[in-house]
Short mmCIF file of C-alpha atoms in Angstrom, two decimals:
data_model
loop_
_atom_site.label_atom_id
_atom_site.label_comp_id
_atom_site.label_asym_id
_atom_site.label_seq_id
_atom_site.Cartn_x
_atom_site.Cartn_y
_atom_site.Cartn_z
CA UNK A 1 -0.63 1.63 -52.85
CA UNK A 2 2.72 0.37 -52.02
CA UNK A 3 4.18 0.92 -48.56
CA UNK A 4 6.86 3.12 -49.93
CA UNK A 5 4.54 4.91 -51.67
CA UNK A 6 1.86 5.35 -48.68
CA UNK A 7 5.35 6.44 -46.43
CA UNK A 8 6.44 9.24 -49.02
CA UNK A 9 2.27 9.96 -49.07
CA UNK A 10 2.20 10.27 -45.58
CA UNK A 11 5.55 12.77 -45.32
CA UNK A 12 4.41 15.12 -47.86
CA UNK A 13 1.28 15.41 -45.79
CA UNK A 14 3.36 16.38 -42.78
CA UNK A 15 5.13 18.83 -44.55
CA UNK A 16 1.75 20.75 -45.41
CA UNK A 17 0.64 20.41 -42.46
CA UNK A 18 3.26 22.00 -40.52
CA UNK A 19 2.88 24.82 -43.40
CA UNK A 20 -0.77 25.14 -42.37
CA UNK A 21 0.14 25.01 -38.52
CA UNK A 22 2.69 28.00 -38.80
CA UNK A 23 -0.10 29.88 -41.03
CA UNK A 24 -3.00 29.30 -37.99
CA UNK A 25 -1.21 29.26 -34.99
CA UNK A 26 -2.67 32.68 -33.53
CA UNK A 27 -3.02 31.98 -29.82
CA UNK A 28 -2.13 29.07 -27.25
CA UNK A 29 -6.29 27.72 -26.70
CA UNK A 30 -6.86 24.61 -25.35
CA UNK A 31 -9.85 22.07 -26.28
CA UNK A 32 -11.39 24.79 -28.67
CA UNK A 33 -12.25 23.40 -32.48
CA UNK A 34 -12.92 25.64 -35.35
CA UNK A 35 -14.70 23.92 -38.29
CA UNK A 36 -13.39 24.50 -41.78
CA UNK A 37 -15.25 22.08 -44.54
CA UNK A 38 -14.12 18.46 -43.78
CA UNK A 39 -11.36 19.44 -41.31
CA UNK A 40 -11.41 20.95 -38.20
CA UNK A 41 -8.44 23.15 -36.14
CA UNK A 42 -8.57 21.55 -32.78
CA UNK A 43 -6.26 23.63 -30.18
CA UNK A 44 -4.76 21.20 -27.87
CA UNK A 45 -3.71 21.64 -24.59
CA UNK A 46 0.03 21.89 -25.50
CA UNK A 47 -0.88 25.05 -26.96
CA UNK A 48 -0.71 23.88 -30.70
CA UNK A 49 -3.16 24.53 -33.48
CA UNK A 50 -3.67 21.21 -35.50
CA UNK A 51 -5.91 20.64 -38.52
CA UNK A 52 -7.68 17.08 -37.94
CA UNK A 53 -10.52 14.78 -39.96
CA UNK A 54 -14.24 15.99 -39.06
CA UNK A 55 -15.14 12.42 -38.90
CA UNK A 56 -12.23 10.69 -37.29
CA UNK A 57 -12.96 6.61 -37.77
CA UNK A 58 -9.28 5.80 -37.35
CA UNK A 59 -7.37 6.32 -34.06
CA UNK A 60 -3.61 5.12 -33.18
CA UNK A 61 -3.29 6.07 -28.81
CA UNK A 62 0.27 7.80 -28.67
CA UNK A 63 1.15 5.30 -25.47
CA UNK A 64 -0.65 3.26 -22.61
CA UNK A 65 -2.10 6.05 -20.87
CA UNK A 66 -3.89 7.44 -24.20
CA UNK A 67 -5.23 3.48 -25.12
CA UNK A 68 -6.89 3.26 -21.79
CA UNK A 69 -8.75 6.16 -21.96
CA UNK A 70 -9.76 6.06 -25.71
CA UNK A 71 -10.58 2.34 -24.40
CA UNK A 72 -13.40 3.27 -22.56
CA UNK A 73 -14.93 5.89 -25.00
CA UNK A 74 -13.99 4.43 -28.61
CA UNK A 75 -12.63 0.92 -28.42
CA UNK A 76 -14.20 0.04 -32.45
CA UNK A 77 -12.44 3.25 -33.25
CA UNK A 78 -8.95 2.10 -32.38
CA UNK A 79 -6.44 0.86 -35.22
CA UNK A 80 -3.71 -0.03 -33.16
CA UNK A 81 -2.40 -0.46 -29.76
CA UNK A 82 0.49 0.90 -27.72
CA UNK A 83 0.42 -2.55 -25.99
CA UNK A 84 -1.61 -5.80 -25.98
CA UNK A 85 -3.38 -6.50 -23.35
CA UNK A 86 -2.71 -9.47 -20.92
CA UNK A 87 -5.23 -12.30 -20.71
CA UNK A 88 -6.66 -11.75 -17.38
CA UNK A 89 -7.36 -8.01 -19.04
CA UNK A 90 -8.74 -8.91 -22.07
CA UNK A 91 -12.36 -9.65 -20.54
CA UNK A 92 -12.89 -6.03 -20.31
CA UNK A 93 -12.31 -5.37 -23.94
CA UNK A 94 -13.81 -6.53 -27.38
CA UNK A 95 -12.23 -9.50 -28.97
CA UNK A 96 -11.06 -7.20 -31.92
CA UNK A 97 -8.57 -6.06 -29.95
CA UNK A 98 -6.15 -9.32 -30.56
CA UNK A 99 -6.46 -8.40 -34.43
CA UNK A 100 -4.66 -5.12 -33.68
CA UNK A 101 -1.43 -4.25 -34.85
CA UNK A 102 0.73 -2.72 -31.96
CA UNK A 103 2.37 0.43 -32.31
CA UNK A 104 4.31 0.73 -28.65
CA UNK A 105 4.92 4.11 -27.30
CA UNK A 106 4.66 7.13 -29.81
CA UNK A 107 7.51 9.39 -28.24
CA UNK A 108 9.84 9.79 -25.58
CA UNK A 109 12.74 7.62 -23.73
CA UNK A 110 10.92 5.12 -23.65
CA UNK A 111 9.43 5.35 -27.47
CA UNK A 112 9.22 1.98 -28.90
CA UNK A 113 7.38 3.21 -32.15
CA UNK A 114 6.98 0.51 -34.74
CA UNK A 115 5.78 3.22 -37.85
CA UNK A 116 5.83 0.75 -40.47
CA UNK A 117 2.63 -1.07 -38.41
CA UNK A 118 1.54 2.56 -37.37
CA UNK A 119 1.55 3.29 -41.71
CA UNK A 120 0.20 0.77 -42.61
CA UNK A 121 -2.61 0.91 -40.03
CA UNK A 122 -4.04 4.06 -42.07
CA UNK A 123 -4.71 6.27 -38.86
CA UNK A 124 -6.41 9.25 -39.47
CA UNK A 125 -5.22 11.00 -35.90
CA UNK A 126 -3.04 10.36 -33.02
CA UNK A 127 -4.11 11.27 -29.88
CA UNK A 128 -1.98 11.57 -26.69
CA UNK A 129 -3.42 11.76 -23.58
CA UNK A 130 -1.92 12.39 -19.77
CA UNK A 131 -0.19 14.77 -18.10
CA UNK A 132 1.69 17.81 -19.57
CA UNK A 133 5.46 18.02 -19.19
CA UNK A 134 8.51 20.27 -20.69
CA UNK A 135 8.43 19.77 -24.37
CA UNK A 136 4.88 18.30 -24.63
CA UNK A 137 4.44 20.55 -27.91
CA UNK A 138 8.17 19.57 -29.74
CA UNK A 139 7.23 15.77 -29.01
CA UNK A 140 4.15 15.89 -30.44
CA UNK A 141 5.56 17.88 -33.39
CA UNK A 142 7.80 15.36 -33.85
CA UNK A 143 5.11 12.67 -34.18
CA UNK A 144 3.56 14.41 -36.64
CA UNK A 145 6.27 14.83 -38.20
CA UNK A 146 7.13 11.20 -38.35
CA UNK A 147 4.40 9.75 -39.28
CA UNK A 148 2.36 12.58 -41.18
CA UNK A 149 -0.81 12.07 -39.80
CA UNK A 150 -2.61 14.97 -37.30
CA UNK A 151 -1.23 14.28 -33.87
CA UNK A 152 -2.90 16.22 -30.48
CA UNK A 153 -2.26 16.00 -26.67
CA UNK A 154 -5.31 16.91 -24.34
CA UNK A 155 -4.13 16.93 -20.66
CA UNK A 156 -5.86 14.81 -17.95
CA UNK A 157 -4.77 15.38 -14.79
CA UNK A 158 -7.98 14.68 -12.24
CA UNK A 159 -9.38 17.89 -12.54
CA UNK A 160 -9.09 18.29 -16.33
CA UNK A 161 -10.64 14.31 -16.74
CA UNK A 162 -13.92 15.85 -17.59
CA UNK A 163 -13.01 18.44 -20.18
CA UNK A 164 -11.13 16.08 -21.77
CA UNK A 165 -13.55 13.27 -22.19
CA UNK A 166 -15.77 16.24 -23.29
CA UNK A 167 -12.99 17.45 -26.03
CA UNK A 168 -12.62 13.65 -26.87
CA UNK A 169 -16.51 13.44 -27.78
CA UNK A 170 -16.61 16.47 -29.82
CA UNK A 171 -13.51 14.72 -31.91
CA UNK A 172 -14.41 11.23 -31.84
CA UNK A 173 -18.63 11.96 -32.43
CA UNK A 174 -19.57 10.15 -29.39
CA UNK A 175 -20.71 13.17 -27.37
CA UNK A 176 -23.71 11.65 -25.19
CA UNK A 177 -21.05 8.80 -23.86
CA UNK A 178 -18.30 11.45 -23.14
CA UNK A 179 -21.09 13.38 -21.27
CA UNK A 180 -21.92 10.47 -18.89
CA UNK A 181 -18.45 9.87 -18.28
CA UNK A 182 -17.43 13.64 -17.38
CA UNK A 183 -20.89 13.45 -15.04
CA UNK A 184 -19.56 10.43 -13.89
CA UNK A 185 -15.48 11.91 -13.03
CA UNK A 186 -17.01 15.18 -11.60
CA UNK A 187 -19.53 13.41 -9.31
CA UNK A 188 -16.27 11.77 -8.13
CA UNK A 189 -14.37 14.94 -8.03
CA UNK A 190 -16.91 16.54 -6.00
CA UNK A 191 -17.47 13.66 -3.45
CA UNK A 192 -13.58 13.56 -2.70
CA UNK A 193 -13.71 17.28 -2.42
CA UNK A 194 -16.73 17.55 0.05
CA UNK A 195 -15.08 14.32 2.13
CA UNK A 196 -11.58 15.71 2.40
CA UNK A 197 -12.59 18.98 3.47
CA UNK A 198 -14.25 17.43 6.57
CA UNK A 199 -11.19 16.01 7.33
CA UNK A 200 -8.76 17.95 10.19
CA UNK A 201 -4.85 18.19 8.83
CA UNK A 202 -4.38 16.42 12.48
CA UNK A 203 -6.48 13.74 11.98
CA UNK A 204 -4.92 12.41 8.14
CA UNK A 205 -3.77 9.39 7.89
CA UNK A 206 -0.30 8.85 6.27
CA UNK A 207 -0.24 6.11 3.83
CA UNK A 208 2.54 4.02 1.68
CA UNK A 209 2.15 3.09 -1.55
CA UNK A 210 4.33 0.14 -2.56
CA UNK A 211 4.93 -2.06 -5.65
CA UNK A 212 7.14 -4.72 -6.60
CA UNK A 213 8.16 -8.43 -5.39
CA UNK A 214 9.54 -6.35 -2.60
CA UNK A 215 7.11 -3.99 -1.92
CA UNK A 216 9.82 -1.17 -1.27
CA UNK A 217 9.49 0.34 -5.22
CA UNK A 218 7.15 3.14 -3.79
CA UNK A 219 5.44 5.94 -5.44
CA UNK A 220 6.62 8.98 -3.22
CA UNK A 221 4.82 12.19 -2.43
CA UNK A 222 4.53 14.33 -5.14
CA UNK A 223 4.08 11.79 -7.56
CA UNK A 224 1.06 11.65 -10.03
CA UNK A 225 1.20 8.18 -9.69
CA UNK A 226 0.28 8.38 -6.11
CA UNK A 227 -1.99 11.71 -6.55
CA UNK A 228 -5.16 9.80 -5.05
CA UNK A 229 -3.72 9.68 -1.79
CA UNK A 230 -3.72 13.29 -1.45
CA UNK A 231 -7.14 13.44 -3.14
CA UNK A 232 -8.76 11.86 -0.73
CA UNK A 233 -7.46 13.61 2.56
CA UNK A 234 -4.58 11.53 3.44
CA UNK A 235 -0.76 11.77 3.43
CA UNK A 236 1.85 10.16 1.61
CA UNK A 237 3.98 8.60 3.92
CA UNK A 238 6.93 7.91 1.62
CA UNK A 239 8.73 11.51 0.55
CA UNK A 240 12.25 12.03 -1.64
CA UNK A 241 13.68 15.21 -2.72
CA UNK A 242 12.25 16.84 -5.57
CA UNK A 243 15.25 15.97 -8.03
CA UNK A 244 15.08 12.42 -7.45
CA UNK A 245 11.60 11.73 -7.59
CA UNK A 246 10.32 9.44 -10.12
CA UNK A 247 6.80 9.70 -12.15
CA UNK A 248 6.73 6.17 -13.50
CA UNK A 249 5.10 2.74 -12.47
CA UNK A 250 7.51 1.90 -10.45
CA UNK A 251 8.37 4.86 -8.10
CA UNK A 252 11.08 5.27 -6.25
CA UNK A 253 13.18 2.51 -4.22
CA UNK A 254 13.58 2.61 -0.62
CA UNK A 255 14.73 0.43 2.09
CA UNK A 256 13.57 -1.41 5.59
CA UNK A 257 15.75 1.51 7.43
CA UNK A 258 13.69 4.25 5.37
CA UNK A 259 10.14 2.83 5.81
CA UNK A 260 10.73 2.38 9.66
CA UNK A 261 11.76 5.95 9.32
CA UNK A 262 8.42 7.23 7.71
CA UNK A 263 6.74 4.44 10.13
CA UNK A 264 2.94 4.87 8.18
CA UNK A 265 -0.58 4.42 9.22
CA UNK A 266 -1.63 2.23 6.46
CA UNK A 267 0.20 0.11 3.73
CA UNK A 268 -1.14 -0.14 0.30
CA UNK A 269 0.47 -3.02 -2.16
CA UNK A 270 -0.09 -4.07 -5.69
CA UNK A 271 -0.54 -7.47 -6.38
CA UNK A 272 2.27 -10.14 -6.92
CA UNK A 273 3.79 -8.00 -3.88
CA UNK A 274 4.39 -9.14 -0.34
CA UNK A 275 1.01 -8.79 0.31
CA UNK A 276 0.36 -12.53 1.12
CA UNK A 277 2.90 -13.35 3.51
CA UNK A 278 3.49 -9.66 5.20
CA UNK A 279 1.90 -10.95 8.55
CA UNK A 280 4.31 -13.37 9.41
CA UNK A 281 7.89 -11.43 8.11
CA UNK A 282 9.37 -10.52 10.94
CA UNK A 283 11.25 -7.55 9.29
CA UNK A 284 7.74 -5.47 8.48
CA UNK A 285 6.43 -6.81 12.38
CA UNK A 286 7.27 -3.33 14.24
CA UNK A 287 5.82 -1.05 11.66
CA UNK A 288 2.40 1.15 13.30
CA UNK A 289 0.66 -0.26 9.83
CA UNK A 290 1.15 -4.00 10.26
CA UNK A 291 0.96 -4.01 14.47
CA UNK A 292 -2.69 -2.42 13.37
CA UNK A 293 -3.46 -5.06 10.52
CA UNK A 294 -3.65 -1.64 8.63
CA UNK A 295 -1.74 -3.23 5.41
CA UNK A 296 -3.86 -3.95 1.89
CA UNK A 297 -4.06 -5.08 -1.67
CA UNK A 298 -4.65 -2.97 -4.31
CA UNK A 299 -7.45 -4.10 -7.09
CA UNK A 300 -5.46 -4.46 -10.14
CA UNK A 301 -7.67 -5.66 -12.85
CA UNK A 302 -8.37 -4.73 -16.11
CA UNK A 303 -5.47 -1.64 -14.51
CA UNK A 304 -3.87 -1.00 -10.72
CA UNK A 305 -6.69 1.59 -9.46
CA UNK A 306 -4.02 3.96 -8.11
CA UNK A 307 -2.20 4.36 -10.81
CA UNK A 308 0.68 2.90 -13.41
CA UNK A 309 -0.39 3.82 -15.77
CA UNK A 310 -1.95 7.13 -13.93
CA UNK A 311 -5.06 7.18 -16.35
CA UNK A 312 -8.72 6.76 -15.93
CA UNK A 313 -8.30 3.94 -13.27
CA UNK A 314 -7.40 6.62 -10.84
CA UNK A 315 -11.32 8.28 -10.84
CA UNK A 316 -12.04 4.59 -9.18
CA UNK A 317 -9.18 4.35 -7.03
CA UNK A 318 -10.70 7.56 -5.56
CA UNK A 319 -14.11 5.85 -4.14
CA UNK A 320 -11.52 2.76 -3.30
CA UNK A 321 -9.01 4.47 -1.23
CA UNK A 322 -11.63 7.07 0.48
CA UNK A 323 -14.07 4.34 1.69
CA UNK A 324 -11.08 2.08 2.59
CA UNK A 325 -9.13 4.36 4.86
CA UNK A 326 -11.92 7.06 5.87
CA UNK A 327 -14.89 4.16 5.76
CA UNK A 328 -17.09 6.67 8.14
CA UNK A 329 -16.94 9.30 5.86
CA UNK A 330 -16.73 7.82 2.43
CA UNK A 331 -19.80 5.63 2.92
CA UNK A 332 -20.99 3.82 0.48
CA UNK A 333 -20.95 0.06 -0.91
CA UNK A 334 -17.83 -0.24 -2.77
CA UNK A 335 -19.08 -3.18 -4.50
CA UNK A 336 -21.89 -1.43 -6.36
CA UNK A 337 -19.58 1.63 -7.11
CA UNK A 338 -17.08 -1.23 -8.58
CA UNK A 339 -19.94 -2.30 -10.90
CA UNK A 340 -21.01 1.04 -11.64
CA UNK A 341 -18.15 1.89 -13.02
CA UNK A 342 -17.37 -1.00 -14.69
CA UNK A 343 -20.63 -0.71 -16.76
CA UNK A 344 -20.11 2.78 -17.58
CA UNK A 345 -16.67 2.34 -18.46
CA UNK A 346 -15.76 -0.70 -19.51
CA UNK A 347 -19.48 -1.97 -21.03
CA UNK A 348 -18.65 -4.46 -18.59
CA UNK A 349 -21.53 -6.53 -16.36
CA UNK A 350 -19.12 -6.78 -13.33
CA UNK A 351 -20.97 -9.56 -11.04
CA UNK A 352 -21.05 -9.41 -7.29
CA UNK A 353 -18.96 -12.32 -6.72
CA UNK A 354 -15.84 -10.59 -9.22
CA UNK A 355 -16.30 -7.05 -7.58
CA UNK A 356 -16.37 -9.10 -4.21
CA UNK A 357 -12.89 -11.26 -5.41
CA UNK A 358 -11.18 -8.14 -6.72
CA UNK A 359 -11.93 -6.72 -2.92
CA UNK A 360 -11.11 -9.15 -0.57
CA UNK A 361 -7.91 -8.20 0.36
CA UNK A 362 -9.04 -4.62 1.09
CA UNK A 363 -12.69 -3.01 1.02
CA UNK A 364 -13.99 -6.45 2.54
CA UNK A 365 -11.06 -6.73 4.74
CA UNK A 366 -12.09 -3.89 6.44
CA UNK A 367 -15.30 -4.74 6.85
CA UNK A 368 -14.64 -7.89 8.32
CA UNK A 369 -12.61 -5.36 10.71
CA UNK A 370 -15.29 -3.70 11.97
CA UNK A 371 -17.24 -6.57 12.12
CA UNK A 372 -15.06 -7.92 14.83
CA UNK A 373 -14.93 -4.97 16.94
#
């Protein structure tokens, strides 16, 4: 079949399927799937019916967030990618993934959709995963339109992790792995829960979380980027007005003058930051964090653990940032908690000495703390 053959293909399917959208859409579900013969009408969490494939072998991720998750539960399924990953990543995935076409990101400002790879890739369904916003169902109406090929959204903030990996296993036929994964995000869920509630309001520690060369690009309260923080019991430091905060990777900028101003307990940076040389720059010296060597590197491989993208690196960044500011009450060895989830989620045999390198300038930091007291 000729490309302009498989593109006119591909629209006339869109155009039925909208017809057969307007002809089921009855009620605003979420994660419930009717099956009808070969297909199946999934209701997705941005309240749309969608006919999909029973057996779906063929899956195009709508963006970053969606390829990390789908990552961890289908990674032979995937046809494409929203972006390669880097080499220091690549160890956590199968080799197949440098034969991948990349498709960029699906929708919105940032859309850099290549559809002629996305075509010609053949995917049977697009999935988009993360966290709903205004116009979730229009976008994703809009991919399908596009491209002509079933497109869903299935929300995952923290609490809705589990449901979705549940929803993803129903879709993708990989049930018993989605089920070990949900086990695995509620046990977290329920740890951070039990922790947090035993600590006082009065006794939370505030916390910044900064990114860049600088440092200063922070992810401000409110942010889903910096949700974890919160999660665990403790307080964002860094806070903007509601209009101006900023949901992506990089946060929102502030200055010295600022962070003096919201003066926080701890510090939290992601790598290639300031990290390194933070101890002797006289211009962070006065701050309550860095008179208490309170200041830290985030782990950052294959994904940051707080967040950027906010996906399923955020479960881990829970046990990470609870044991790392509230080490009495999140108690446990981070290093086997590393591995464990490496293994579950990854398929990745995370040694000792890489779960111990990915924590030195934090978890083991603090140890070596208390060691000296």
């Amino acid at each position: 079949m000729t490309r302009s053959a498989k593109v006119k293909r591909n629209l006339a399917a869109a155009c039925a399927l909208c017809l057969l959208i307007a002809l089921l859409c009855t009620g605003c579900g979420g994660g419930d799937v009717v099956i009808e013969g070969e297909s199946t009408v999934y209701s997705d969490s941005s309240g749309r019916d969608v006919e999909i494939p029973v057996e779906v072998e063929r899956v195009a991720p709508s963006g970053a967030v969606a390829q990390m998750i789908l990552a961890t539960l289908v990674p032979e399924k995937l046809c494409g990618l929203a972006s390669t990953p880097g080499s220091t990543q690549m160890k956590y995935f199968p080799e197949s993934f440098l034969d991948l076409p990349t498709f960029g990101q699906l929708y919105g400002s940032k859309s850099t959709l290549n559809i002629e790879s996305l075509l010609t890739a053949d995917a049977q369904l697009i999935i988009d995963l993360g966290d709903k916003k205004n116009g979730h169902a229009a976008d994703m109406n809009t991919v399908q339109r596009q491209t002509g090929v079933p497109t869903i959204f299935i929300e995952t903030t923290l609490e809705k992790f589990p449901a979705a990996y549940r929803d993803l296993g129903k879709i993708l036929d990989k049930e018993e792995e989605a089920e070990e994964m949900a086990l695995f995000i509620e046990r977290t869920l329920a740890m951070a829960q039990e922790n947090r509630a035993k600590i006082p309001e009065e006794e939370r520690v505030s916390v910044m979380y900064g990114s860049g060369t600088s440092g200063l690009n922070c992810n401000a309260r409110g942010s889903v980027q910096a949700d974890v923080i919160e999660y665990i019991g403790a307080v964002n430091a860094v806070y903007v007005n509601i209009e101006e905060l900023s949901n992506s990777g990089g946060g929102n900028t502030i200055n010295m003058e600022q962070l003096y101003i919201f003066d926080p307990d701890y510090i939290i940076l992601t790598g290639g930051g300031p990290y390194a040389g933070l101890a002797e720059d006289s211009v962070w010296d006065d701050l309550t964090a860095v008179q208490a060597d309170h200041f830290y590197e985030i782990p950052m491989e294959p994904y940051n653990w707080m967040g950027n993208p906010p996906s399923i690196n955020r479960v881990l960044g829970i046990w990470w940032l609870g044991n790392l500011l509230y080490p009495e009450i999140y108690d446990y060895d981070m290093v086997e908690i590393a591995r464990e989830f490496y293994r579950l989620f990854y398929r990745y045999e995370l040694t000792v000495e890489e779960a111990e390198a990915m924590l030195a300038n934090s978890s083991l930091k603090v140890r070596q703390q208390q060691e000296q007291q």
